[in-house]
XYZ file of C-alpha atoms in Angstrom:
215
model
C 16.787 -35.726 -40.222
C 13.987 -35.288 -37.011
C 11.909 -37.793 -35.886
C 8.269 -37.329 -34.806
C 8.968 -36.668 -31.221
C 11.302 -34.336 -31.667
C 9.575 -32.681 -34.360
C 6.307 -31.712 -31.570
C 9.192 -30.710 -28.964
C 10.386 -28.332 -31.303
C 7.017 -26.775 -31.805
C 6.064 -26.901 -28.455
C 8.887 -25.304 -27.738
C 8.187 -22.360 -30.730
C 5.563 -22.023 -29.438
C 6.381 -21.377 -25.812
C 9.089 -19.024 -26.727
C 6.315 -16.918 -28.181
C 3.758 -16.925 -26.107
C 6.868 -16.470 -23.227
C 7.221 -13.159 -25.600
C 3.886 -12.176 -25.529
C 3.968 -12.346 -21.359
C 6.736 -10.727 -21.098
C 6.141 -7.410 -23.117
C 2.647 -7.711 -20.657
C 4.564 -7.651 -17.640
C 7.099 -4.950 -18.600
C 4.407 -2.575 -18.741
C 2.359 -3.430 -16.175
C 5.725 -2.903 -14.021
C 6.174 0.701 -15.747
C 2.288 1.476 -15.531
C 2.418 0.650 -11.715
C 5.814 2.371 -11.291
C 3.853 5.598 -12.897
C 1.265 5.309 -10.228
C 2.922 5.431 -7.635
C 4.919 8.814 -8.497
C 1.501 9.787 -9.698
C -0.701 8.857 -5.626
C 3.236 9.949 -3.625
C 2.259 13.487 -5.098
C -1.275 13.370 -4.600
C -0.952 12.398 -0.876
C 1.996 15.448 -0.601
C -0.803 18.009 -2.496
C -3.266 16.784 0.063
C -0.804 17.504 2.514
C -0.159 21.569 1.011
C -4.164 21.150 1.512
C -4.534 21.548 -2.013
C -7.435 18.763 -3.292
C -8.209 19.629 -6.156
C -4.852 19.159 -7.254
C -4.423 15.984 -5.424
C -7.561 14.199 -6.956
C -6.664 15.799 -10.533
C -3.671 13.113 -9.295
C -6.036 10.298 -8.471
C -7.891 10.602 -11.792
C -5.171 10.028 -13.770
C -4.061 7.857 -11.172
C -7.360 5.467 -11.992
C -6.434 6.068 -15.279
C -3.586 4.644 -15.621
C -4.487 1.108 -13.621
C -7.554 0.795 -15.424
C -4.813 0.409 -18.521
C -3.145 -2.545 -16.981
C -5.109 -4.457 -15.766
C -6.336 -5.689 -18.661
C -2.438 -6.228 -19.908
C -1.984 -8.204 -16.867
C -5.465 -10.293 -16.581
C -4.465 -12.204 -20.019
C -1.553 -13.869 -18.287
C -2.930 -14.018 -14.374
C -1.358 -17.273 -14.269
C 1.516 -16.353 -15.745
C 2.999 -13.274 -14.163
C 3.353 -12.556 -10.421
C 1.711 -9.373 -10.281
C 1.897 -8.655 -7.009
C 3.550 -5.007 -8.855
C -0.485 -3.878 -9.565
C -1.341 -4.782 -6.734
C 1.207 -2.301 -4.360
C -0.367 0.086 -7.336
C -3.729 -0.688 -6.229
C -2.792 0.695 -2.200
C -0.982 3.187 -3.365
C -4.065 4.865 -5.024
C -5.731 3.628 -2.009
C -3.912 5.133 0.489
C -4.259 8.356 -1.462
C -7.740 8.683 -1.667
C -8.059 7.827 2.376
C -6.255 10.162 3.299
C -7.811 12.967 1.567
C -10.946 11.424 3.348
C -9.427 11.633 6.556
C -8.364 14.954 5.984
C -11.502 16.599 5.043
C -13.981 14.628 6.690
C -15.821 13.892 3.623
C -16.219 10.188 3.259
C -14.642 7.830 0.596
C -17.009 7.818 -2.925
C -18.411 5.262 -3.833
C -17.387 5.117 -7.320
C -13.658 3.941 -5.915
C -15.747 1.301 -3.495
C -15.293 -2.100 -5.614
C -12.038 -0.744 -7.630
C -9.403 -2.779 -5.943
C -9.381 -5.873 -4.303
C -8.993 -5.997 -0.474
C -5.883 -5.977 0.531
C -5.376 -2.683 -1.075
C -8.208 -0.852 0.475
C -6.765 -2.177 4.065
C -3.453 -1.505 3.534
C -3.702 1.309 1.887
C -6.575 2.981 4.503
C -3.319 1.750 7.095
C -0.295 3.535 5.411
C -2.565 6.498 5.010
C -3.230 6.504 8.255
C 0.040 6.757 9.378
C 0.860 9.690 6.897
C -1.430 11.568 9.687
C 1.117 11.485 12.009
C 3.328 13.834 10.017
C -0.502 16.147 9.412
C -0.647 15.790 12.933
C 3.429 16.902 14.424
C 1.967 20.028 11.298
C -0.697 20.647 14.164
C 1.587 20.698 17.646
C 4.268 23.311 15.932
C 1.522 25.619 15.260
C 0.113 25.013 18.234
C -2.718 23.620 17.833
C -2.794 20.222 19.557
C -6.190 20.173 19.435
C -6.186 19.422 16.162
C -3.483 17.066 16.189
C -5.507 15.087 18.724
C -8.450 14.812 16.442
C -5.656 13.121 13.997
C -4.309 10.651 16.532
C -8.222 9.653 16.990
C -8.639 8.524 13.630
C -5.346 6.506 13.411
C -6.785 4.894 16.841
C -9.663 4.452 14.675
C -8.100 2.637 12.137
C -6.049 0.505 13.979
C -8.886 -0.698 16.260
C -10.332 -1.403 12.657
C -7.337 -3.728 11.404
C -6.401 -5.485 14.216
C -10.156 -7.220 14.063
C -9.456 -8.925 10.768
C -8.562 -12.096 11.056
C -7.681 -13.669 8.824
C -4.196 -16.069 7.594
C -1.565 -13.738 6.265
C -2.229 -15.496 3.006
C -5.749 -14.540 2.054
C -4.715 -10.370 3.671
C -1.372 -10.378 1.710
C 0.623 -8.827 4.578
C -2.157 -7.089 6.060
C -0.891 -7.899 9.856
C 2.299 -6.611 9.523
C 1.450 -3.231 7.805
C -0.984 -2.874 10.924
C 2.187 -3.548 13.439
C 3.673 -0.697 11.719
C 1.233 1.466 11.872
C 0.587 0.662 15.691
C 3.832 1.742 16.227
C 3.362 5.158 14.513
C 0.592 6.084 16.468
C 2.219 5.133 19.799
C 4.982 7.363 19.129
C 2.475 9.715 17.866
C 0.806 9.949 21.228
C 3.745 10.341 22.757
C 4.341 13.817 21.102
C 1.131 14.856 21.604
C 1.439 13.692 25.405
C 4.747 16.100 25.572
C 3.276 18.683 23.673
C 0.058 18.893 26.192
C 2.324 18.751 29.043
C 4.295 21.709 27.766
C 1.371 23.656 26.535
C 0.411 22.807 30.829
C 3.907 24.286 31.837
C 3.794 27.024 29.746
C -0.042 27.992 31.281
C 1.363 27.128 34.478
C 4.436 29.230 34.213
C 2.664 32.406 33.442
C -0.401 32.075 36.395
C 2.656 32.337 38.409
C 4.169 35.596 36.798
C 0.518 36.915 36.894
C 0.987 36.158 40.193
C 3.946 37.360 41.254
C 3.455 40.619 39.739
C 0.516 41.614 41.533
């Protein structure tokens, strides 16, 4: 026959197991939705690269809908679930929102201002600025170097802002590392643009020399 002490522990054990089941289900739902959000946000960025901004916005709206569905399920078990995966999903949405803003020159809609954590916003901005490298290289290939310089200016502006953030990594969730990665991307892009400008100047000099020789 079980004593009262054993019975009390058994009761706690059963209740804990039931709670674990709820926590596990909530976590699995959150993980699944987060993976969907990340995939949707990637498609939004690809659409923006192609100039399909309406399609990109549709993807962002879908991602926001899924995020609003995931957050409450995780929030009720906030003390038991490491929800870093949800912050990653937030960051990807922020990246797509910021990237559209960079390409179109339009401000970020106010409706998004309070939708995300500070770290998600700033890391998303950093990764969106990194995406501008591809846009800059596309402009170089199409012989529109001046446009690529505009993208570089935006990248520099974002780096300067992010480098002014002076809080511990435990507060910013790794923002410093993301900023360092962006700085590296900016330097490579600056080098590519410099080479393109030098090549353009050389081509002009050669054309000028040809004209002089044929006169």
